[in-house]
CSV table of C-alpha atoms and ligand atoms in Angstrom, one decimal:
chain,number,residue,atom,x,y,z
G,3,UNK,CA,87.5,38.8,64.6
G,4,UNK,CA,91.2,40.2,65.1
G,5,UNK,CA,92.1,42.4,68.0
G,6,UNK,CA,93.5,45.4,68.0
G,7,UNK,CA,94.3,47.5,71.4
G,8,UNK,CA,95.5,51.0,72.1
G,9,UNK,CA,97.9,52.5,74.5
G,10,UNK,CA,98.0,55.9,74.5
G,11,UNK,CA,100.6,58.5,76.0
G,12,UNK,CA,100.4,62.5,76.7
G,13,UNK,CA,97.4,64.8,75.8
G,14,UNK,CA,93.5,65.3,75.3
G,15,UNK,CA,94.7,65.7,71.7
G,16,UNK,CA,96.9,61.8,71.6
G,17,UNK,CA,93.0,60.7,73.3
G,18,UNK,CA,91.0,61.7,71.1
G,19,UNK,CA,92.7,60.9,67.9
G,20,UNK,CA,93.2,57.1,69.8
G,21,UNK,CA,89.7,57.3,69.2
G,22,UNK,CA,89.5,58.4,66.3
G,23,UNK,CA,92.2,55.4,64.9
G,24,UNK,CA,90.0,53.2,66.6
G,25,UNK,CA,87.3,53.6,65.0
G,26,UNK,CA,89.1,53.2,62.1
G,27,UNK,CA,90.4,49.7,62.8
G,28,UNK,CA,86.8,48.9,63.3
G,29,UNK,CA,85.7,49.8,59.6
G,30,UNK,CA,88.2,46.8,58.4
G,31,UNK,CA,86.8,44.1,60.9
G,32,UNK,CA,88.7,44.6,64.0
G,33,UNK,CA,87.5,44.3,67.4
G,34,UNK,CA,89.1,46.9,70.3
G,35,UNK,CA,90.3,44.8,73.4
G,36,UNK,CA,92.6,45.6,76.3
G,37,UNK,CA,96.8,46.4,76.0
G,38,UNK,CA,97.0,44.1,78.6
G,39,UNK,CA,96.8,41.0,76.7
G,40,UNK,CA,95.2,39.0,74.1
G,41,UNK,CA,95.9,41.3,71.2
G,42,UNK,CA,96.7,40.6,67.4
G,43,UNK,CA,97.8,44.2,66.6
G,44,UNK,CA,98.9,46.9,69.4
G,45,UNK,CA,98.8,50.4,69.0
G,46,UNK,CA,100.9,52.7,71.5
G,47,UNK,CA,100.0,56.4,70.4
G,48,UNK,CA,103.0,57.8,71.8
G,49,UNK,CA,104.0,61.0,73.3
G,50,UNK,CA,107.8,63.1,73.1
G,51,UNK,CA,106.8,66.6,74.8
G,52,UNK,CA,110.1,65.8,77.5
G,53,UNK,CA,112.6,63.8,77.6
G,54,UNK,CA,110.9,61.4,80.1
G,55,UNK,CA,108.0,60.9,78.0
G,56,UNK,CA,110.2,59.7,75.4
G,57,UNK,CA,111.2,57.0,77.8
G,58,UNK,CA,107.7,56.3,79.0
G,59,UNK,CA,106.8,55.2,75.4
G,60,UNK,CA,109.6,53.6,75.1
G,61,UNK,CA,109.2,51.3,78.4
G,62,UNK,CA,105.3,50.9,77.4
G,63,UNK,CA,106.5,49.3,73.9
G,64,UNK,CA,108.8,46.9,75.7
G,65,UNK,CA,105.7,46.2,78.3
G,66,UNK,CA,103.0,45.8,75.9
G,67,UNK,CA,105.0,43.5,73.5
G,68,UNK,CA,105.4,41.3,76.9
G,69,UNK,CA,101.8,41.1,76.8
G,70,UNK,CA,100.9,40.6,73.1
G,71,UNK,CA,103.1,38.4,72.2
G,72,UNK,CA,103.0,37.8,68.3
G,73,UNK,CA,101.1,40.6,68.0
G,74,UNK,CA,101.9,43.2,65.4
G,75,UNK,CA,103.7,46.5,66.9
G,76,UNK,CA,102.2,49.9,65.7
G,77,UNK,CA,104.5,53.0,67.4
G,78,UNK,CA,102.8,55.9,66.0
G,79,UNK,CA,102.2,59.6,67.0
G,80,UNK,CA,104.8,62.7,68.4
G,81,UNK,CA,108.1,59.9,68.9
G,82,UNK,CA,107.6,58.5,65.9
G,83,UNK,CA,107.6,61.7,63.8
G,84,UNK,CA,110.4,62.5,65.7
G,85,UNK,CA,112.7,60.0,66.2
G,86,UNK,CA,111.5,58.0,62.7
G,87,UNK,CA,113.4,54.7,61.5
G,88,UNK,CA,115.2,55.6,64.6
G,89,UNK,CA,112.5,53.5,67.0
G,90,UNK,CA,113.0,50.0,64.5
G,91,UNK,CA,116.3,49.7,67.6
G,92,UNK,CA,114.1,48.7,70.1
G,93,UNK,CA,112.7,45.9,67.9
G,94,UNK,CA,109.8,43.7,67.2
G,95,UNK,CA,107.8,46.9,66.2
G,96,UNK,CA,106.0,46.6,62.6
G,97,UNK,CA,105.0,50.0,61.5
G,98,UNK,CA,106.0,53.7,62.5
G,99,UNK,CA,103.8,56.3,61.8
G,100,UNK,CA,104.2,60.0,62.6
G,101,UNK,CA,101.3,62.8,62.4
G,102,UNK,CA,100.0,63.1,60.1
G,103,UNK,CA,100.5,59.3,58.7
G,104,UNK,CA,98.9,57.8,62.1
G,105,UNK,CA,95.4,59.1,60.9
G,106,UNK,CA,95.8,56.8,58.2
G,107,UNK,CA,96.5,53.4,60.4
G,108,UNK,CA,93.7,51.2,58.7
G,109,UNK,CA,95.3,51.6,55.3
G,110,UNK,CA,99.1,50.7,56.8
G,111,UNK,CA,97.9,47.9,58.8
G,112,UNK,CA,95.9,46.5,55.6
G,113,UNK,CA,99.8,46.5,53.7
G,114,UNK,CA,101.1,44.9,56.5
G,115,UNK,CA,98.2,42.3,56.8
G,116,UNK,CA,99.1,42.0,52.9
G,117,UNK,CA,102.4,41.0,53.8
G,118,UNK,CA,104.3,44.6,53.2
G,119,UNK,CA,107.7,44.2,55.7
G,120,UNK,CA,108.0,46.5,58.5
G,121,UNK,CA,107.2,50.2,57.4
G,122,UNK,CA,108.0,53.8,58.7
G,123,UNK,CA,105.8,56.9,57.4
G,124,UNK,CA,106.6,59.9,59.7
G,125,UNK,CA,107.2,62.5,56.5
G,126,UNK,CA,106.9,66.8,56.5
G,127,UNK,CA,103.9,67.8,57.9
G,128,UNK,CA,101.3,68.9,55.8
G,129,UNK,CA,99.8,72.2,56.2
G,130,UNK,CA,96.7,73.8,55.8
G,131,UNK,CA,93.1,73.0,56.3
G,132,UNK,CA,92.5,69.2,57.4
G,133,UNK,CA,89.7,66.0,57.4
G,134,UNK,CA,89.4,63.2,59.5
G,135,UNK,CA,88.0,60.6,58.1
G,136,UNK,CA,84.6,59.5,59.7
G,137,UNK,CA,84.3,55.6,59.7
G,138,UNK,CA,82.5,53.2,62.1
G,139,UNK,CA,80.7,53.8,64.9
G,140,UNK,CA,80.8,56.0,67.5
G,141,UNK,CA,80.6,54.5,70.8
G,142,UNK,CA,78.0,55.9,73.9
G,143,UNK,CA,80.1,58.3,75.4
G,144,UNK,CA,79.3,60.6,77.6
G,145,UNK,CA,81.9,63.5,77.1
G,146,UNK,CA,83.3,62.8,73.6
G,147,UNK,CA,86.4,64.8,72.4
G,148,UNK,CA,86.0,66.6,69.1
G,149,UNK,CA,89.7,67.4,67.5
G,150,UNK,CA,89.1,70.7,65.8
G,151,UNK,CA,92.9,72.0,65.3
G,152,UNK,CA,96.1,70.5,65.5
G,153,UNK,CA,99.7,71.7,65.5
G,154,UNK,CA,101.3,75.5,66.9
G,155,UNK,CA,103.4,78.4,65.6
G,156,UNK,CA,103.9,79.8,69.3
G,157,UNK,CA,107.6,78.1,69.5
G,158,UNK,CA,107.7,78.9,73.2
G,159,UNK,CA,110.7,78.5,74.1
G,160,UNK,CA,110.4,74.9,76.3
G,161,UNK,CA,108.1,72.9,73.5
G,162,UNK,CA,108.5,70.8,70.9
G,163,UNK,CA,105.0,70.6,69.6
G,164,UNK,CA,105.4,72.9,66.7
G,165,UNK,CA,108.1,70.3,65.8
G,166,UNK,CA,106.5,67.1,66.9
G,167,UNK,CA,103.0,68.3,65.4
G,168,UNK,CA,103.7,71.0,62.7
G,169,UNK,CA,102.5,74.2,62.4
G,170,UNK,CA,99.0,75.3,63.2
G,171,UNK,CA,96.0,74.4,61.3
G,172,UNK,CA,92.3,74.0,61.4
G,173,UNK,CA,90.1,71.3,60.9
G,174,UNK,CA,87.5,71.9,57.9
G,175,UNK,CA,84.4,72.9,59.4
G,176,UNK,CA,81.6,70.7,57.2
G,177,UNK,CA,83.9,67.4,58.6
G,178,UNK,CA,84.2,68.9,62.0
G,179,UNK,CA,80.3,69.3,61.9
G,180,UNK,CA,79.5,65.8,59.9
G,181,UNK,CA,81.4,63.8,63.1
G,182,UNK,CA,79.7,66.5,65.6
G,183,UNK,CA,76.2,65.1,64.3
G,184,UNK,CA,77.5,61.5,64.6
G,185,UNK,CA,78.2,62.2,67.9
G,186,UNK,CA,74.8,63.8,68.9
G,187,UNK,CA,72.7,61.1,67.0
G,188,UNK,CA,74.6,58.7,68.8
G,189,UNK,CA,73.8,60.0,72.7
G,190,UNK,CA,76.6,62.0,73.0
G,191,UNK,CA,76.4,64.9,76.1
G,192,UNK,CA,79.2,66.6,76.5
G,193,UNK,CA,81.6,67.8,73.0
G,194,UNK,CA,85.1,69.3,74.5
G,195,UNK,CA,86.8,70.8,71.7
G,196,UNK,CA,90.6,69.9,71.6
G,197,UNK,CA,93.6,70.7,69.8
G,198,UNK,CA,97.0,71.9,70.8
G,199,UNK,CA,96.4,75.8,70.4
G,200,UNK,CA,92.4,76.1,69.8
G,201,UNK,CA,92.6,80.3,69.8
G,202,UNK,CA,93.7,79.5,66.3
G,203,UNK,CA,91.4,77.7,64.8
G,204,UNK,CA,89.9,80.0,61.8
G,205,UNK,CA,87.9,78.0,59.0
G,206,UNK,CA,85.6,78.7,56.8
G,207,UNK,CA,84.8,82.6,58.5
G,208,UNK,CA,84.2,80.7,61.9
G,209,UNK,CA,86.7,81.4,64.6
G,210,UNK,CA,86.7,79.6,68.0
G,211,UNK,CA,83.9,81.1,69.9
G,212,UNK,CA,81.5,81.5,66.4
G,213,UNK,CA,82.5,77.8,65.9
G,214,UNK,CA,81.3,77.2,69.6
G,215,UNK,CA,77.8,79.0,68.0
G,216,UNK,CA,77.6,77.0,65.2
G,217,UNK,CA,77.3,73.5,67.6
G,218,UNK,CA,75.0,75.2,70.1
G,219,UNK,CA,72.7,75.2,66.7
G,220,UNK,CA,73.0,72.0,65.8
G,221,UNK,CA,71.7,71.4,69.6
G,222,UNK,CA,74.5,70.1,71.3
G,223,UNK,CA,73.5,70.0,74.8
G,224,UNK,CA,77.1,70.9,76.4
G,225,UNK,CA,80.4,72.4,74.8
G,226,UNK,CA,83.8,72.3,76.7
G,227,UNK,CA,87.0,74.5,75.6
G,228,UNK,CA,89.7,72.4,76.5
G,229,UNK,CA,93.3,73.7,77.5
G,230,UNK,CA,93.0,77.3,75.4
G,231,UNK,CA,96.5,79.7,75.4
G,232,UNK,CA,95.8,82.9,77.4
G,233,UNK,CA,96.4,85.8,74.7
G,234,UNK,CA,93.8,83.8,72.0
G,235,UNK,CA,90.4,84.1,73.3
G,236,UNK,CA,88.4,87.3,73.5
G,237,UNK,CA,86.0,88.5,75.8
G,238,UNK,CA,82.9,87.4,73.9
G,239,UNK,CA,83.7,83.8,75.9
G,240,UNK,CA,82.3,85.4,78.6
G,241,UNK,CA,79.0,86.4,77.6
G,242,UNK,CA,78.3,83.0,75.6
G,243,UNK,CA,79.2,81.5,79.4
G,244,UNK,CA,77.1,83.3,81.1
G,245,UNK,CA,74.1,83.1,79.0
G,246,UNK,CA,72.1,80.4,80.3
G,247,UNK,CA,70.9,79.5,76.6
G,248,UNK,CA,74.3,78.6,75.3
G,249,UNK,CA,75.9,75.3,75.8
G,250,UNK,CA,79.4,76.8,76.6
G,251,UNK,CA,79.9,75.3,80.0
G,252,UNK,CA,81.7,78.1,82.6
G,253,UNK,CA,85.5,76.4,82.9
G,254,UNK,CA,88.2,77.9,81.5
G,255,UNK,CA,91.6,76.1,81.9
G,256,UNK,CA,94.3,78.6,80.6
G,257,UNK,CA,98.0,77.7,80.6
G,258,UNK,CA,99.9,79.8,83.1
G,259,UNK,CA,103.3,78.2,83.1
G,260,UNK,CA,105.0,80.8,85.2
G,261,UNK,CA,103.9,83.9,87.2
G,262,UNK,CA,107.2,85.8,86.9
G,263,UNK,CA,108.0,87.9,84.0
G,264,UNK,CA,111.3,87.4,83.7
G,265,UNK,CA,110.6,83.8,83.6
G,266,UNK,CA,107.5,84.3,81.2
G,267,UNK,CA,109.9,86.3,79.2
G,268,UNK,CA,112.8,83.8,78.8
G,269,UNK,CA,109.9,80.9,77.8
G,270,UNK,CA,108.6,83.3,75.4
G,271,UNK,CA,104.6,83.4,76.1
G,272,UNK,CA,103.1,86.0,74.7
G,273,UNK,CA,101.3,87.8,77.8
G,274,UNK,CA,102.9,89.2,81.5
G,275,UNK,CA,102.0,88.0,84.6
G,276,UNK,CA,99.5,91.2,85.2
G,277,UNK,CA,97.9,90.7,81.7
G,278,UNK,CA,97.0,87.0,82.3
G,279,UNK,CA,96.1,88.3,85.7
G,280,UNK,CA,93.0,90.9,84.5
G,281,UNK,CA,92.0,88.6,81.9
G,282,UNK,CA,91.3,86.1,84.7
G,283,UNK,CA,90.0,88.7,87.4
G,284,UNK,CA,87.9,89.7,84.2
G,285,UNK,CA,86.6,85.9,83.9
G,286,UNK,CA,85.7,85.7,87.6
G,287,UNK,CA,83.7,89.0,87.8
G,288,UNK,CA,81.5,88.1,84.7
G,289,UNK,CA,81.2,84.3,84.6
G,290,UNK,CA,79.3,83.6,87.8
G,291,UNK,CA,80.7,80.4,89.5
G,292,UNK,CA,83.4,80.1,86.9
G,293,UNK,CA,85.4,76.7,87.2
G,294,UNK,CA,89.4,77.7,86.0
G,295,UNK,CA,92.6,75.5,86.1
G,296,UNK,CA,96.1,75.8,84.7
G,297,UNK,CA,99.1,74.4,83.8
G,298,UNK,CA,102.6,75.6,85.6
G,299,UNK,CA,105.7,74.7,84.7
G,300,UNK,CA,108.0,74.7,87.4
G,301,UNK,CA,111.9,75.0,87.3
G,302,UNK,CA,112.6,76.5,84.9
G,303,UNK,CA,116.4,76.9,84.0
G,304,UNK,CA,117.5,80.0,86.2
G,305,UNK,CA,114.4,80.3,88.4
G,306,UNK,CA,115.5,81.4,91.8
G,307,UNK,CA,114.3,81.0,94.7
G,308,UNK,CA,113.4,84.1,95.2
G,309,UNK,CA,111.0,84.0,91.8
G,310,UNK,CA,109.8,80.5,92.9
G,311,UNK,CA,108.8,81.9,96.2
G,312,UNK,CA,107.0,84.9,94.3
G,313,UNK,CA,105.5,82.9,91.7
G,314,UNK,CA,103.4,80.7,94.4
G,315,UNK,CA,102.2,83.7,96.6
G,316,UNK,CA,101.0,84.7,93.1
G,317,UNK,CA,99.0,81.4,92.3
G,318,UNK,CA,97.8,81.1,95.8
G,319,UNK,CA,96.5,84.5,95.4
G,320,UNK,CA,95.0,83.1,92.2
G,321,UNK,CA,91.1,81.8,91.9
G,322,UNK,CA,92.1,78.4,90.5
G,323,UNK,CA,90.3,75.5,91.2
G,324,UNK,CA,93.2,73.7,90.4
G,325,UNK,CA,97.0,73.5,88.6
G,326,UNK,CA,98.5,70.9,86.8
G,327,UNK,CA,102.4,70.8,87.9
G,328,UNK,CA,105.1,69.7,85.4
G,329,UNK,CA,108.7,69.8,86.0
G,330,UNK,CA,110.9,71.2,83.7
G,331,UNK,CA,113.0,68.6,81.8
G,332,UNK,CA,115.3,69.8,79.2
G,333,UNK,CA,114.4,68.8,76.0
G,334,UNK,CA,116.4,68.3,73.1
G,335,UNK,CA,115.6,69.8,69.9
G,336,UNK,CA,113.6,72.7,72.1
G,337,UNK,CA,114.8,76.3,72.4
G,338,UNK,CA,115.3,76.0,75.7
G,339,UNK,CA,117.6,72.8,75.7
G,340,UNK,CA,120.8,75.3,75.4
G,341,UNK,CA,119.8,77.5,78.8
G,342,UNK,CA,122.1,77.8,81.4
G,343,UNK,CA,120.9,77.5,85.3
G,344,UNK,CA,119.3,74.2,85.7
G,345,UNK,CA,118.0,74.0,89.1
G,346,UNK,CA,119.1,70.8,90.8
G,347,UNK,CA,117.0,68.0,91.3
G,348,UNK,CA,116.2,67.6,94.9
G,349,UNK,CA,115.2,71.6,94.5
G,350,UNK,CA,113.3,70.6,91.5
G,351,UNK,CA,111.4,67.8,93.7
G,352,UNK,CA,110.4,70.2,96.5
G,353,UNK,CA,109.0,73.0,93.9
G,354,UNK,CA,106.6,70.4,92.4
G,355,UNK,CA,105.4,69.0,95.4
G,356,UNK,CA,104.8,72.8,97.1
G,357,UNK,CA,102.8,73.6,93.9
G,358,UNK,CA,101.2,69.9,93.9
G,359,UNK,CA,99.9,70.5,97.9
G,360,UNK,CA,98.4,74.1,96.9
G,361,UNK,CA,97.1,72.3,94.2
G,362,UNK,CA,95.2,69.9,96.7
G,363,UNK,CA,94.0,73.0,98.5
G,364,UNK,CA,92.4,75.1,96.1
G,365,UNK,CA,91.1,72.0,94.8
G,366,UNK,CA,89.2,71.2,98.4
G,367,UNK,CA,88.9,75.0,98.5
G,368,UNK,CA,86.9,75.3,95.9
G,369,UNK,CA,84.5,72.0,96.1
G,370,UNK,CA,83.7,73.6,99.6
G,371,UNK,CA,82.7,76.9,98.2
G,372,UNK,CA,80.1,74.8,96.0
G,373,UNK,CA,78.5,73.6,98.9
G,374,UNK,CA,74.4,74.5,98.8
G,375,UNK,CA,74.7,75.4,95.1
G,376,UNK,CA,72.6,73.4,92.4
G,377,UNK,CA,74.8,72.6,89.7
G,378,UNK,CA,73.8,70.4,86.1
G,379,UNK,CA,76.4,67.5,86.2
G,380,UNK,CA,76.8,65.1,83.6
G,381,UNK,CA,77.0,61.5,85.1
G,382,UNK,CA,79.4,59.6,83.7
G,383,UNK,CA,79.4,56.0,85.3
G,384,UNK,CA,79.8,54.4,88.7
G,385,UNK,CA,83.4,54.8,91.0
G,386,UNK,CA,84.9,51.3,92.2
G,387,UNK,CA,82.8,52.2,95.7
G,388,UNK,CA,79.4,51.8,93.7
G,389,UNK,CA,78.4,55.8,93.7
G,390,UNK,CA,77.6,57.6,91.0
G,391,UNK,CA,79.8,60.2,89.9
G,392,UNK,CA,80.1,62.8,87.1
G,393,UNK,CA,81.2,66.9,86.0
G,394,UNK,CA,79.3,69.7,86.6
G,395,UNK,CA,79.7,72.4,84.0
G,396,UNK,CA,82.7,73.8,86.0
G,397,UNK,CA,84.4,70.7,86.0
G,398,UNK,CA,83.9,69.9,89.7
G,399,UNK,CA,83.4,66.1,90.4
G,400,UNK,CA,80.4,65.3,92.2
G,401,UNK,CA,79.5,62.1,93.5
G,402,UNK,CA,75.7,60.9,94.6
G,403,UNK,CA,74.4,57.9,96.6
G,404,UNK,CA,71.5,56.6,94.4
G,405,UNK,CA,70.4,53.3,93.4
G,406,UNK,CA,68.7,55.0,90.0
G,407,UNK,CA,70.7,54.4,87.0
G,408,UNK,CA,72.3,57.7,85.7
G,409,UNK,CA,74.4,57.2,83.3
G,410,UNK,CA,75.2,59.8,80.5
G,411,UNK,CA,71.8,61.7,82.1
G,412,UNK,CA,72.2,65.7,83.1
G,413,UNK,CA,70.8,66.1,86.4
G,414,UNK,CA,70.4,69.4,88.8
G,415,UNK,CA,71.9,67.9,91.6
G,416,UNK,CA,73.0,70.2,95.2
G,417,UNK,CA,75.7,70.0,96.5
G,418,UNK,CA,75.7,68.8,100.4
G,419,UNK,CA,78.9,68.4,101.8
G,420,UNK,CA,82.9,67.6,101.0
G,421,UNK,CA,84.6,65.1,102.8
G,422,UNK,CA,88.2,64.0,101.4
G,423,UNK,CA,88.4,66.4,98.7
G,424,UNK,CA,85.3,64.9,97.3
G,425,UNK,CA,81.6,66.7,96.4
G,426,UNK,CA,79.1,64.9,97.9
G,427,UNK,CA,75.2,65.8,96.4
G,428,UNK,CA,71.6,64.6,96.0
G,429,UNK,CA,70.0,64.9,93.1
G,430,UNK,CA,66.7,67.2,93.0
G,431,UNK,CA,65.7,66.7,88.9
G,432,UNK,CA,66.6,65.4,85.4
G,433,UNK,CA,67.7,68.4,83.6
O,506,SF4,S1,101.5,77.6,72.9
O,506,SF4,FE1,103.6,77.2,73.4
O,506,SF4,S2,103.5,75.5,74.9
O,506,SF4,FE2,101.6,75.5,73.8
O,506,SF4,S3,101.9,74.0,72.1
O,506,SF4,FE3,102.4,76.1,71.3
O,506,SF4,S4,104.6,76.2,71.6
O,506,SF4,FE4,103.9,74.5,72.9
């Protein structure tokens, strides 16, 4: 049986649709190994969201043709549709497929296995309503990704998605509910809804939180929302949270970027700092222990600092469990590229790694204010020190000392103790 691997850069969204390819390779007979080694076709699913990303995938191609060699080279994904033919310079690489042509990897490899020379497919973006198509087998997973919208008309200022991924668009609903049952037939727990801007997905007279209705009737036993922009959801999240019958899980992780309006301004996001703010103090109040996270984007051509300073008293002040911290990096092609005030790099450096220590904190902050609660986590597998570990419905991490097998079970388990910015529990019953 050939072997085919994956390498996958960037977002949830490039995850899941790795997934999704692979399961596609399996329909016409191949077997999924490691990138490491070993493979007869290599897949690196790449990513283009800054300019260092593009040089990630670039350096992973070079490093996983090392590996594989005489394998066939298949660069697909954000690079591909936008650098095209461009990406045939770094050589030995077979086929280049953009966005929308990566979703149809079996069918290119099939030419190539045919003999077709080296091809590149990265065309216009189609728009409208979409399908995935549903082959293979779904593997036991605990927490599977379900891709239910893909692309953005936001063009904030600093992105290239819209670009890179098109313009937004929803996935059908009967396909999005055909793979949902394949993943609840085949053990799945845990469905987290992804896409790049899921406020918009609309289809067939569902929107995101009906959608989120329609699975709890199918009986999925848990229901993520992913990374959701601010200004898309309403406030009926916060009832189907709260309601102990619905399968919404009470975690909310909603982009922030910046807490100065100025800055908020000049990136173009559609809310101010005290709008995001209520809607947040709003979630707190109403969703009782409510897990929430958030993206910043530190910076940020012309950020003083003076705004830096007032943007992290703002998040500190902030209930977040967590943030993810990203450096700017100019990006070509984005609005954004052409802004004056870059902030040098040592001052860069010291911005991120304030943000990334507060970070830590809430992070420990919050695990301790779990401590004697009974929380329904999803166990996932076993860490490399032989515990068992897994998500409650918040997102914290929990780990347990037991020698009963958990995986992919739902257990009430209460939390004891944190030591090292890790949840410690004991499990009191199978949920
Ligand atoms: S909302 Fe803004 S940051 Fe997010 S994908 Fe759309 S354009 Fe990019």
């Amino acid at each position: 049986m050939p072997k085919a691997s994956f390498y996958t850069l960037g977002c949830r969204l490039n995850q899941t649709e790795s997934n999704l390819m692979a399961q596609s390779l399996k329909g016409i007979g191949y077997e999924i190994t490691s990138f490491k080694g070993g493979a007869d076709l290599c897949v690196i699913n790449t990513c283009t969201v800054t300019g260092q990303s593009d040089q990630k995938s670039r350096q992973s191609i070079r490093a996983i043709q090392r590996a594989n060699p005489g394998a066939l080279i298949a660069v697909v994904g954000c690079m591909s549709q936008m650098l095209g033919e461009e990406l045939f310079e770094i050589g030995g690489v077979d086929l280049i497929l953009g966005t929308s042509e990566k979703m149809e990897l079996a069918s290119f490899v099939q030419k190539l296995q045919a003999g077709a020379e080296p091809i590149v497919a990265a065309g216009p973006i189609a728009k409208g309503a979409f399908t995935i198509d549903l082959q293979g087998q779904h593997l036991l997973q605990t927490r599977a990704n379900l891709k239910i919208q893909d692309g953005c008309d936001f063009l904030c200022s600093f992105c290239i998605i819209p670009q890179a991924r098109g313009r937004s668009r929803s996935r059908k609903l009967d396909n999005l509910l055909a793979e949902a049952e394949g993943l609840l037939r085949s053990g799945v727990k845990e469905m987290v809804l992804t896409g790049v801007n899921l406020g918009e997905y609309h289809d067939s007279g569902l929107d995101l939180l009906s959608l989120t209705d329609r699975l709890a009737g199918l009986g999925v036993p848990r229901i993520r929302i992913s990374s959701v922009e601010p200004t898309t959801l309403s406030e009926g999240v916060f009832e189907r949270m709260k309601d102990p019958r619905h399968p919404l899980l009470p975690y909310l992780h909603l982009p922030l970027q910046a807490a100065q309006d100025r800055i908020l301004t000049l990136m173009r996001r559609r809310y101010n700092f005290a709008q995001y703010a209520k809607f947040i103090e709003k979630a707190i109040n109403l969703v009782p222990n409510l897990g929430l996270g958030t993206d910043l984007l530190t910076a940020f051509p012309g950020e003083t600092a003076e705004e830096f300073e007032q943007g992290f008293a703002r998040v500190r002040e902030l209930p977040f469990q967590y943030f993810h911290v990203f450096p700017y990096a100019r990006r070509e092609g984005a609005r954004s590229a052409g802004m004056v005030g870059e902030v040098p790099a040592d001052e860069v450096a010291t911005r991120v790694e304030r943000l990334r220590d507060l970070s830590d904190q809430k992070r420990e902050a919050f695990a301790r204010s779990q401590v004697g609660q009974g929380l329904e986590v999803l166990f996932e597998g076993k860490n490399p020190h032989q515990h068992w570990q897994g998500y409650a419905g918040n997102f914290l991490r929990v780990q347990v000392k037991t020698g009963e097998a958990l995986t992919n079970q739902i257990q009430l388990v209460t939390v004891e103790k944190v030591e090292q910015n890790k949840a410690w529990g004991r499990i009191v019953e199978a949920v």
